[in-house]
Coordinates of C-alpha atoms in Angstrom, one line a residue:
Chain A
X1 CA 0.0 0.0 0.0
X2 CA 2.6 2.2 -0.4
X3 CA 1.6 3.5 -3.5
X4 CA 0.4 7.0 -4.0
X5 CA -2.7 7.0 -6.2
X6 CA -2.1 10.2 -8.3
X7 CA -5.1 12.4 -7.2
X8 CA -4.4 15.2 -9.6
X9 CA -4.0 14.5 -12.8
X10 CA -4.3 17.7 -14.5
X11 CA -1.2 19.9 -13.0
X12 CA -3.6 22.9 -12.7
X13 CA -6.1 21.0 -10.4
X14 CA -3.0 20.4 -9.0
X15 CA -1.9 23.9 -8.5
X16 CA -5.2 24.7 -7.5
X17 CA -5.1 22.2 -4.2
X18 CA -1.5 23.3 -3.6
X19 CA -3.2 26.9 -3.1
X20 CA -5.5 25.3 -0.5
X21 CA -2.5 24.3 1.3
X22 CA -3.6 20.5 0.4
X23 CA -1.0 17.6 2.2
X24 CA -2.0 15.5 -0.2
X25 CA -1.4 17.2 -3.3
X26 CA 2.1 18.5 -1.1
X27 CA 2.6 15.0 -1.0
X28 CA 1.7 14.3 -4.6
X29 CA 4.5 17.1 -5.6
X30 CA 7.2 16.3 -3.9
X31 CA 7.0 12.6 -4.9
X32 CA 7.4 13.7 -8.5
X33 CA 10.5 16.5 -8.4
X34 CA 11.8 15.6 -5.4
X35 CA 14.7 13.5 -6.9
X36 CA 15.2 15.6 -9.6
X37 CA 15.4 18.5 -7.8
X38 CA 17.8 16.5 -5.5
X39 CA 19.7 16.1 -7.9
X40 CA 20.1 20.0 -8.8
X41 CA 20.8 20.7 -5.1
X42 CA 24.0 18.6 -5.0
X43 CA 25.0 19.7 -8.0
X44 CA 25.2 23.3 -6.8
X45 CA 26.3 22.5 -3.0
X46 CA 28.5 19.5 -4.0
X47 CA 27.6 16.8 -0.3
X48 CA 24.0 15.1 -0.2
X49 CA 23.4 16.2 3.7
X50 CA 23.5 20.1 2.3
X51 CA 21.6 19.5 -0.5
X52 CA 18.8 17.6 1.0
X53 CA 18.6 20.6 3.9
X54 CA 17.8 23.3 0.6
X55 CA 15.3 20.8 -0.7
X56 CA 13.7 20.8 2.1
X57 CA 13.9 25.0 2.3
X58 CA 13.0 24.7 -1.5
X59 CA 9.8 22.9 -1.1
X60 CA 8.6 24.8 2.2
X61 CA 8.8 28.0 -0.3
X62 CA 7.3 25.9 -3.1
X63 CA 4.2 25.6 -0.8
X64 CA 3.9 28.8 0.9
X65 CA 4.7 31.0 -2.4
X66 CA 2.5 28.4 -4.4
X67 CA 0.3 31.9 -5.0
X68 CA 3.2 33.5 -6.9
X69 CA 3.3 31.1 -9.8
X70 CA 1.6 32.6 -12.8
X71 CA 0.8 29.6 -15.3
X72 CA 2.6 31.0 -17.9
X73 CA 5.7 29.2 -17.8
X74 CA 5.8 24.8 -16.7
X75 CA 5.6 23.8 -13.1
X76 CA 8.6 22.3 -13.1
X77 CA 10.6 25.2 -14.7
X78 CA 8.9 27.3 -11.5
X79 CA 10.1 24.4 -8.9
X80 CA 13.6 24.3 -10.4
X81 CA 13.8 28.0 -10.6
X82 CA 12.8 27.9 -7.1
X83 CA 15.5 25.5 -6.3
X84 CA 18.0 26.7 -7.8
X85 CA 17.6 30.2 -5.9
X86 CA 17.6 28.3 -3.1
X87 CA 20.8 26.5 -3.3
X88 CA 22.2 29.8 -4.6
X89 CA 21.1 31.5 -2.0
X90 CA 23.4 29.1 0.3
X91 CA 26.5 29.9 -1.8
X92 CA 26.3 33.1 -1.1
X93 CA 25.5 33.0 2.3
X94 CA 28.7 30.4 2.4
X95 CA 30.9 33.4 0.3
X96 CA 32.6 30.8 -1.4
X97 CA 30.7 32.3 -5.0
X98 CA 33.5 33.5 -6.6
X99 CA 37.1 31.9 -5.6
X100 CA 39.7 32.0 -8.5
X101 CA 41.9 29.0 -9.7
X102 CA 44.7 29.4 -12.1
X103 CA 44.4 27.1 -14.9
X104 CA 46.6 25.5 -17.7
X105 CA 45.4 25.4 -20.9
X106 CA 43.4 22.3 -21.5
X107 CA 43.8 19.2 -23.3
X108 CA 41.2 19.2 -25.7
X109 CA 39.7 15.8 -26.3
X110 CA 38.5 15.1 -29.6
X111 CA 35.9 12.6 -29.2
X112 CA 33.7 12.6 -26.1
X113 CA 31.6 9.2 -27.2
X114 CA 33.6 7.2 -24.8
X115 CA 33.1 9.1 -21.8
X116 CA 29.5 9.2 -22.4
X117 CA 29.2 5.5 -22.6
X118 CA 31.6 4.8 -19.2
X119 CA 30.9 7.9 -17.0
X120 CA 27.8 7.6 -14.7
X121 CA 25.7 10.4 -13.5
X122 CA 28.1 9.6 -9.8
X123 CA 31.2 9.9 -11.6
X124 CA 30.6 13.1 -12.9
X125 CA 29.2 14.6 -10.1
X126 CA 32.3 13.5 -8.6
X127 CA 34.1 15.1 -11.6
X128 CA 31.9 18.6 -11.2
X129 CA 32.6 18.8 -7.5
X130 CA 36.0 19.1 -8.1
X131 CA 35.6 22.5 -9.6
X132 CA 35.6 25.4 -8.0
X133 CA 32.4 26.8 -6.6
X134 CA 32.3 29.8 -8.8
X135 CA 33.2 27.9 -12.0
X136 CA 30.6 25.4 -10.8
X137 CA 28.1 27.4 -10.3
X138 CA 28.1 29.2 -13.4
X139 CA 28.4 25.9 -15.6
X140 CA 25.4 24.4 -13.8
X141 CA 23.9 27.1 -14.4
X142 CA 24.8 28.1 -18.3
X143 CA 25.2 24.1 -19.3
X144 CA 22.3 22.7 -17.8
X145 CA 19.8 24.7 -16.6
X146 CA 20.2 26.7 -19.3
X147 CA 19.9 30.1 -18.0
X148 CA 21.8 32.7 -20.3
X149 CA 25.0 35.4 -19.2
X150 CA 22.7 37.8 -18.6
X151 CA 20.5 35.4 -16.3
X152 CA 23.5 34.2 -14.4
X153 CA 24.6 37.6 -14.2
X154 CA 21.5 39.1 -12.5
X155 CA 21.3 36.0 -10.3
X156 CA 24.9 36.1 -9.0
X157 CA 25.1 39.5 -8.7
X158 CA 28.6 39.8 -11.5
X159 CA 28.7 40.9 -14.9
X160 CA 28.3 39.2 -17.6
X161 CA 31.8 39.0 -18.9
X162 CA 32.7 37.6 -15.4
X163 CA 30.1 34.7 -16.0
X164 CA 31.3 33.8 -19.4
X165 CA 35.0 33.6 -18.8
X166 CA 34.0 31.2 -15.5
X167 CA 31.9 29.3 -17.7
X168 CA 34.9 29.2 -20.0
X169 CA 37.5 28.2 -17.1
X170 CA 35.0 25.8 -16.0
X171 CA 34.9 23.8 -19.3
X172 CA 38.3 23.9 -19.3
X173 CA 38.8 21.9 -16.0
X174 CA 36.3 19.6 -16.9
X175 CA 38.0 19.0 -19.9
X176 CA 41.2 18.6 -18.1
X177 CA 39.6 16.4 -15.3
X178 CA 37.0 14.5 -18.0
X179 CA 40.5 13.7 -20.1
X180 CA 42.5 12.3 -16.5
X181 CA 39.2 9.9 -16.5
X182 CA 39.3 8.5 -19.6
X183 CA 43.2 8.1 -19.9
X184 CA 43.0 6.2 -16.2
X185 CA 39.7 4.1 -17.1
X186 CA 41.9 3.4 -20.5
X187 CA 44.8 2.2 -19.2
X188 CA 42.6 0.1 -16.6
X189 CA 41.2 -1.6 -19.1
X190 CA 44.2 -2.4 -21.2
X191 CA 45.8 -3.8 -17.9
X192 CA 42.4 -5.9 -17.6
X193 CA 42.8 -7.0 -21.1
X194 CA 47.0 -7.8 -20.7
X195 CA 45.8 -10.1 -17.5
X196 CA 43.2 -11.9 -18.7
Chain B
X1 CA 23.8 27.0 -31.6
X2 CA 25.5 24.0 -31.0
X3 CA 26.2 22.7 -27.6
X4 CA 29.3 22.6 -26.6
X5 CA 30.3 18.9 -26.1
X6 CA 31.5 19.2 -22.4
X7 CA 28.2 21.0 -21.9
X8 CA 25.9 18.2 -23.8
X9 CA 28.2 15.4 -21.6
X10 CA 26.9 16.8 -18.3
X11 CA 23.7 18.3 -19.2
X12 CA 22.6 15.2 -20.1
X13 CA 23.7 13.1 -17.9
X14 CA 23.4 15.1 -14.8
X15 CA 20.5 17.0 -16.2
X16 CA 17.9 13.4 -15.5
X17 CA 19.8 12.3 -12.4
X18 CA 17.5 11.4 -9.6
X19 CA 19.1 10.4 -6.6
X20 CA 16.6 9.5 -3.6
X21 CA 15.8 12.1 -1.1
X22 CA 15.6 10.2 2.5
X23 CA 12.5 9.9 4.3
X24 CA 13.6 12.6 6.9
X25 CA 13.7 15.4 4.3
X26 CA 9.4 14.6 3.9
X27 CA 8.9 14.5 7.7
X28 CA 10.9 17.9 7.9
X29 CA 8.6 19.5 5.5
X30 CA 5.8 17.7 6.7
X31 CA 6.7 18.8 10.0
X32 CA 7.0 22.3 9.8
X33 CA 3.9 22.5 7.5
X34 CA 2.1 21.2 10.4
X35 CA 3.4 23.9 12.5
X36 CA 2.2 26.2 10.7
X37 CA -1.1 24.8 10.4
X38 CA -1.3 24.8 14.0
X39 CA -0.4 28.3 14.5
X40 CA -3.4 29.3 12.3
X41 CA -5.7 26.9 13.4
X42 CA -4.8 28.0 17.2
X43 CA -6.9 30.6 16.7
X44 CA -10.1 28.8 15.7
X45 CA -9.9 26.8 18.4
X46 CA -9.0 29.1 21.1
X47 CA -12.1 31.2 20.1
X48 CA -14.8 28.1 19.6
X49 CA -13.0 27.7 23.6
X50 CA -13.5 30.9 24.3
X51 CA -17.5 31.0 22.8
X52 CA -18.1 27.9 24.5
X53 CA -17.2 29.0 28.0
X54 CA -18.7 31.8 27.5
X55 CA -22.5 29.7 26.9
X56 CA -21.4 27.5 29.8
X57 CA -21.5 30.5 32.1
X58 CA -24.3 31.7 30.7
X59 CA -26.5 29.1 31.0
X60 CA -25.0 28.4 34.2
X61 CA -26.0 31.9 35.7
X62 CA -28.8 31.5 33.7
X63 CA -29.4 28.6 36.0
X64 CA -28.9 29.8 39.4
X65 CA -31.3 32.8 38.3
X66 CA -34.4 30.7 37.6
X67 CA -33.6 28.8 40.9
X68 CA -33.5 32.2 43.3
X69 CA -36.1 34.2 41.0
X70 CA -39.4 32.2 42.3
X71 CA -38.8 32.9 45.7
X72 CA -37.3 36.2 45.7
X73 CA -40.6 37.4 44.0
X74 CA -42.4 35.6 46.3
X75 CA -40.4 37.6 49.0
X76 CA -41.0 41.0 47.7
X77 CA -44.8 40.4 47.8
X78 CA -44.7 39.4 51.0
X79 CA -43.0 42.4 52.0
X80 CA -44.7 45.3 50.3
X81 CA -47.6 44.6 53.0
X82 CA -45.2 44.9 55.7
X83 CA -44.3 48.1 54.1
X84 CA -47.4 49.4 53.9
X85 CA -48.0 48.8 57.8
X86 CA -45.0 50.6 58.9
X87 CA -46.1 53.8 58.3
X88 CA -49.4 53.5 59.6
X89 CA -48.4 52.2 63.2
X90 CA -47.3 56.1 64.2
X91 CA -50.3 57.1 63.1
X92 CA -52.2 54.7 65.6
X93 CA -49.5 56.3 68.0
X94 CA -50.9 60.0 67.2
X95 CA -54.0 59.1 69.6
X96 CA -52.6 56.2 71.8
X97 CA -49.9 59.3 72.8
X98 CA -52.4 61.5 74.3
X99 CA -53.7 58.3 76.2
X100 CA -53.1 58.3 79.9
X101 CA -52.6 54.7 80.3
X102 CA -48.9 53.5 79.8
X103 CA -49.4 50.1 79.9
X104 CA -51.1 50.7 76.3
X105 CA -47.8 52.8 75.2
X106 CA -45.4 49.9 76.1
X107 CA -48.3 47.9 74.1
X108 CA -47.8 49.5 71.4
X109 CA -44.3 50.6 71.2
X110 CA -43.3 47.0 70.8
X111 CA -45.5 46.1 68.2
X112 CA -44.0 48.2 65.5
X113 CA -40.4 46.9 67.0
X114 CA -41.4 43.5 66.8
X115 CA -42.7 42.9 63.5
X116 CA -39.8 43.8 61.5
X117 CA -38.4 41.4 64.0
X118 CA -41.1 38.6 62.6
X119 CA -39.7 39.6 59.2
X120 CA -36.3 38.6 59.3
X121 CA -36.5 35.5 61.3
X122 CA -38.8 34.2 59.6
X123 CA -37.6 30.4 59.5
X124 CA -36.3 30.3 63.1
X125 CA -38.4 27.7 65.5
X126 CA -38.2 30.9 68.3
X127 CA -40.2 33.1 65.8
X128 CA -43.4 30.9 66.3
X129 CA -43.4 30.7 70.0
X130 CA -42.7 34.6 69.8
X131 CA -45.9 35.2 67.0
X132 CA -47.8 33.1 69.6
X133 CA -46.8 35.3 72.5
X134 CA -47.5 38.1 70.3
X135 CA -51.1 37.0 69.2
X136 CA -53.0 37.7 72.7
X137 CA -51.0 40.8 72.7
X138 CA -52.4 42.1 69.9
X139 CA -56.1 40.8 70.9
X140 CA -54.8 43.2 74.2
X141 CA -53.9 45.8 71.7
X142 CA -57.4 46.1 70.1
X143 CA -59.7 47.4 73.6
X144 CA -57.0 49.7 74.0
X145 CA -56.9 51.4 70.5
X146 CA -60.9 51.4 71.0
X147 CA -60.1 53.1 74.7
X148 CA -58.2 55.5 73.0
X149 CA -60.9 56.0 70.6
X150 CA -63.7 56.3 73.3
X151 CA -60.9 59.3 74.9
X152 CA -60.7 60.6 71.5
X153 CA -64.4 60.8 71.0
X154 CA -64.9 62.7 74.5
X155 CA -62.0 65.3 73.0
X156 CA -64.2 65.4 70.1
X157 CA -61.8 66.7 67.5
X158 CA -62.8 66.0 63.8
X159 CA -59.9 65.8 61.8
X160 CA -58.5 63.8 64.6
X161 CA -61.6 61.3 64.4
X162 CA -61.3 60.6 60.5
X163 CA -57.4 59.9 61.1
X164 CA -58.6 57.4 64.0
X165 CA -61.4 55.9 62.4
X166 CA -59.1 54.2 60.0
X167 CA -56.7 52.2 62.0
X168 CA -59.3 49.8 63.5
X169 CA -60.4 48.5 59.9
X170 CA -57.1 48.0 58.7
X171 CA -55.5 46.5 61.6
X172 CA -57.7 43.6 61.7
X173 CA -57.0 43.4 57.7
X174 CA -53.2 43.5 57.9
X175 CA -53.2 40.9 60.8
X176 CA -54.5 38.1 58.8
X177 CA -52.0 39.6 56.0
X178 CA -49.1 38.9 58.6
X179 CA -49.9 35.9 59.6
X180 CA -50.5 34.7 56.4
X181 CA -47.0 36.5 55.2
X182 CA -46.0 34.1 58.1
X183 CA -47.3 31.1 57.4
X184 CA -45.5 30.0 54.3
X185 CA -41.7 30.7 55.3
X186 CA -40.9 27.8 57.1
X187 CA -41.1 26.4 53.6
X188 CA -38.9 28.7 52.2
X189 CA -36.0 26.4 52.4
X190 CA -37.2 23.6 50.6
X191 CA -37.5 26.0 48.0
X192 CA -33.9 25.9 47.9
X193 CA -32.3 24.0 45.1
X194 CA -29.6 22.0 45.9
X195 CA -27.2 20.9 42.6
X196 CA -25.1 18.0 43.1
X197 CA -23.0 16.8 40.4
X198 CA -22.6 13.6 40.3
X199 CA -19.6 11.7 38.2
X200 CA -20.4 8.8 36.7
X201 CA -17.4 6.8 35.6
X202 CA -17.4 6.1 31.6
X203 CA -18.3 2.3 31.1
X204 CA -15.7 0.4 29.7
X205 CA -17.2 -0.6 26.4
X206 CA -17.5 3.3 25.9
X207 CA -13.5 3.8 26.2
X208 CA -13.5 0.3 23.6
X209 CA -15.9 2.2 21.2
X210 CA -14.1 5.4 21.8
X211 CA -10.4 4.2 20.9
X212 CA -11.4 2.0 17.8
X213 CA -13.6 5.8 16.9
X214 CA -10.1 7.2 17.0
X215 CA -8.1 4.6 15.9
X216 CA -10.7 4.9 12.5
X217 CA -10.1 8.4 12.7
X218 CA -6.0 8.0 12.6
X219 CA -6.0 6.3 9.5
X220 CA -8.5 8.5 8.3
X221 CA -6.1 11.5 8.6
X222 CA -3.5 9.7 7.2
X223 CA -5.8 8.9 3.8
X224 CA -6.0 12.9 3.8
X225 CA -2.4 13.9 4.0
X226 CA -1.7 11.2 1.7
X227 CA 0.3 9.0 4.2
X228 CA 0.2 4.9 4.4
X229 CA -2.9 3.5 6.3
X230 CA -2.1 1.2 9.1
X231 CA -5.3 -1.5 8.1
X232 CA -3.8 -3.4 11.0
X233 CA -5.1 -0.7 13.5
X234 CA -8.5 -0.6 11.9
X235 CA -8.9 -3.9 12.3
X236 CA -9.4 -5.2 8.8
X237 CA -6.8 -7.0 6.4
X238 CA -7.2 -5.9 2.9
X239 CA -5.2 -8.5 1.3
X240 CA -7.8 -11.2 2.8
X241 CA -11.1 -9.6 1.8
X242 CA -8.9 -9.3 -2.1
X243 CA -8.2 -13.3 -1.1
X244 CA -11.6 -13.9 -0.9
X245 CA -13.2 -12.3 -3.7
X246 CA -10.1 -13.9 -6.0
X247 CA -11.6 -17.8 -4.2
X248 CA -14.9 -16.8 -5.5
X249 CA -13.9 -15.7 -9.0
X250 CA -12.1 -18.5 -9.3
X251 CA -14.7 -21.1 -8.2
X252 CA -16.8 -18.9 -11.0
X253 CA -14.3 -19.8 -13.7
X254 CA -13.9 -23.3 -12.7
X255 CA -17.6 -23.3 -13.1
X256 CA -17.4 -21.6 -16.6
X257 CA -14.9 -23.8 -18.0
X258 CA -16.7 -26.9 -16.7
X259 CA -19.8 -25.7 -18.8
X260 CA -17.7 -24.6 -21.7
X261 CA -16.2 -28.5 -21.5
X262 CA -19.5 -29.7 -21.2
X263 CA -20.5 -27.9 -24.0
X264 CA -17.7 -29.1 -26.1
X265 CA -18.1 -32.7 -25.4
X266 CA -21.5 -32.6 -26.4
X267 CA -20.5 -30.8 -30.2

């Protein structure tokens, strides 16, 4: 019985008993973007413990502030926008926003295919915690949320230039770190191969 | 615009990653929404409180009202006789003054003193003996008022005469009045109501009743904020009652099939 019957099938009668204040439709929500939204928060705050503590902020604001989404845009977009202020919002009160590596040029790697097929989601969370919070931040942001310079700029409170050459110095350290990977898992295999 | 192929790497494989919030992050949420809850409904409930303290002492004074009202009317009608008698003693004493005899004076002097005396202790035992000491005294009082008339007529003063004339009709009208006035106190305190409240203890099968009503009500809550229910505390086993519809629909297809066979042999 632990099942969930979805109650509200239609997102706006949804919406409608999330104004009410409605457990189960809370319930109903946070069974559906909770993961995903997990997700986001770790990738932003890097440790699972943090990000769990702003998913928990998140959705408290998600159903107190429930009144503020207009139905112009998706639910979801609204719920990750929401989240994402929310981990961001941490950073900041952390300062750790904007700290500054110095970088090497990177190792551009020509073909990415393998990568994609060996990497898992962990590994490259593992790979995008390594950078910087700043450089992070801004990739997250740019890559896959999708938000554009002038978004990130707003939202961070830098200019735009700033937020492009940190998206630029983050691509280049994940190049650098995405190469060490592959070269490592490579030679892993090979050694596999030469034993067996 | 193309993607950069870092960005398409990580975007989308990080962008559908769903990693399993645990249950404590619900029971936060759950928790403070609760709270919250609470705070606003506080306030209904302190003021349904409030309103229904507020009709408990009202029908409580209401109460005690109708119990003291009967006989504090009763009282009042009783007095305004009284009342009406104090005033017209002294005038009785306007002629009995001018009378000689002192004996009458004395007489008369305690009879006004007395009866507002009769008044007030009205449900002691001592009053009676005293309204039957007082009862020849009065029968003494009358030949001496009619003295003082018979002195009064020898004076032969008119205005004096119509004042005079009066007090022997009413006195023998307000005596009957007084007695009757006392007549009916010694009742008065069986008027009195007496509210006991009695506890009864709650029978057992009540507190049975009561705790399967709320054990009912538990899983009820939990159907409405979208929590598990506990069919254990209710009392009933779902997967049996699905166990035993399944054994009938089962003996109904056994059936089927049997005629279906039947039906086959026979073509």
């Amino acid at each position: 019985m632990g099942r969930i019957l979805p109650l509200f099938n239609q997102e706006a009668q949804l919406i409608k008993a999330l104004q009410k204040a409605d457990p189960r439709a809370q319930r109903q929500v946070y069974e559906k973007y909770s993961s995903r939204m997990l997700g986001l928060c770790i990738r932003y705050v890097g440790d699972k413990m943090t990000a769990e503590d702003i998913l928990v902020e998140g959705f408290m604001k998600i159903f107190d502030k429930i009144d503020q989404f207009k139905s112009e845009g998706s639910f979801e977009g609204w719920i990750r926008r929401v989240m994402v202020n929310e981990a961001l919002g941490y950073l900041r009160q952390r300062k750790r926003l904007l700290d500054d590596v110095e970088l090497d040029e990177a190792q551009s790697i020509a073909d990415y295919s393998y990568a994609d097929q060996n990497l898992n989601a962990e590994e490259l969370l593992q790979i995008i915690d390594r950078l910087p919070v700043g450089y992070r931040t801004v990739f997250n942001l740019y890559a896959i949320e999708g938000y554009s310079h002038a978004e990130i700029a707003s939202a961070l409170g830098i200019t735009e230039s700033t937020s492009k050459s940190q998206l630029h110095r983050a691509r280049t350290m994940l190049q650098q770190l995405v190469a060490a990977w592959d070269n490592e898992s490579k030679k892993k295999v090979d050694y596999e191969k030469a034993s067996s | 615009m193309k993607k950069h192929p870092v960005d398409d790497l990580f975007a989308r494989k990080l962008g559908e990653w769903e990693p399993k919030p645990s249950s404590a992050a619900w029971e936060r949420i759950q928790a403070t929404q609760k709270k919250k809850e609470r705070r606003l409904g506080g306030w209904h409930w302190y003021a349904a409180a409030g309103v229904l303290v507020a009709m408990l002492a009202g029908y409580a004074v209401w109460q005690n009202q109708q119990g003291t009202q009967g006989p504090a009317m009763a009282q009042v009608e009783k007095r305004k006789p009284a009342t009406h008698q104090v005033p017209e003693v002294p005038s009785t004493k306007i002629p009995t003054e001018e009378v000689p005899q002192e004996s009458v004076n004395k007489e008369l002097r305690r009879f006004p003193t007395t009866l507002p005396d009769s008044h007030d202790q009205l449900a002691n035992v001592e009053t009676k003996q005293k309204t039957a000491e007082r009862e020849p005294a009065k029968q003494v009082l009358d030949p001496t008022v009619e003295i003082a008339y018979s002195e009064l007529d020898k004076k032969a003063t008119t205005p004096l005469e119509e004042n005079t004339s009066t007090p022997p009709n009413t006195h023998p009208a307000e005596r009957p009045e007084s007695t009757l006035a006392l007549a009916p106190t010694p009742e008065k305190p069986e008027n009195r109501t007496v509210i006991a409240r009695v506890e009864v203890p709650e029978s057992e099968d009540e507190a049975q009743k009561s705790s399967r009503f709320l054990k009912v009500l538990r899983q009820l809550k939990n159907i409405k904020e979208g929590e598990e229910v506990d069919w254990k505390e209710m009392g009933i086993n779902p997967k049996k009652m699905v166990a035993r519809a399944d054994a009938r629909l089962k003996s109904e297809e056994e059936k089927v099939s049997k005629q279906y066979q039947n039906l086959k042999e026979k073509l």
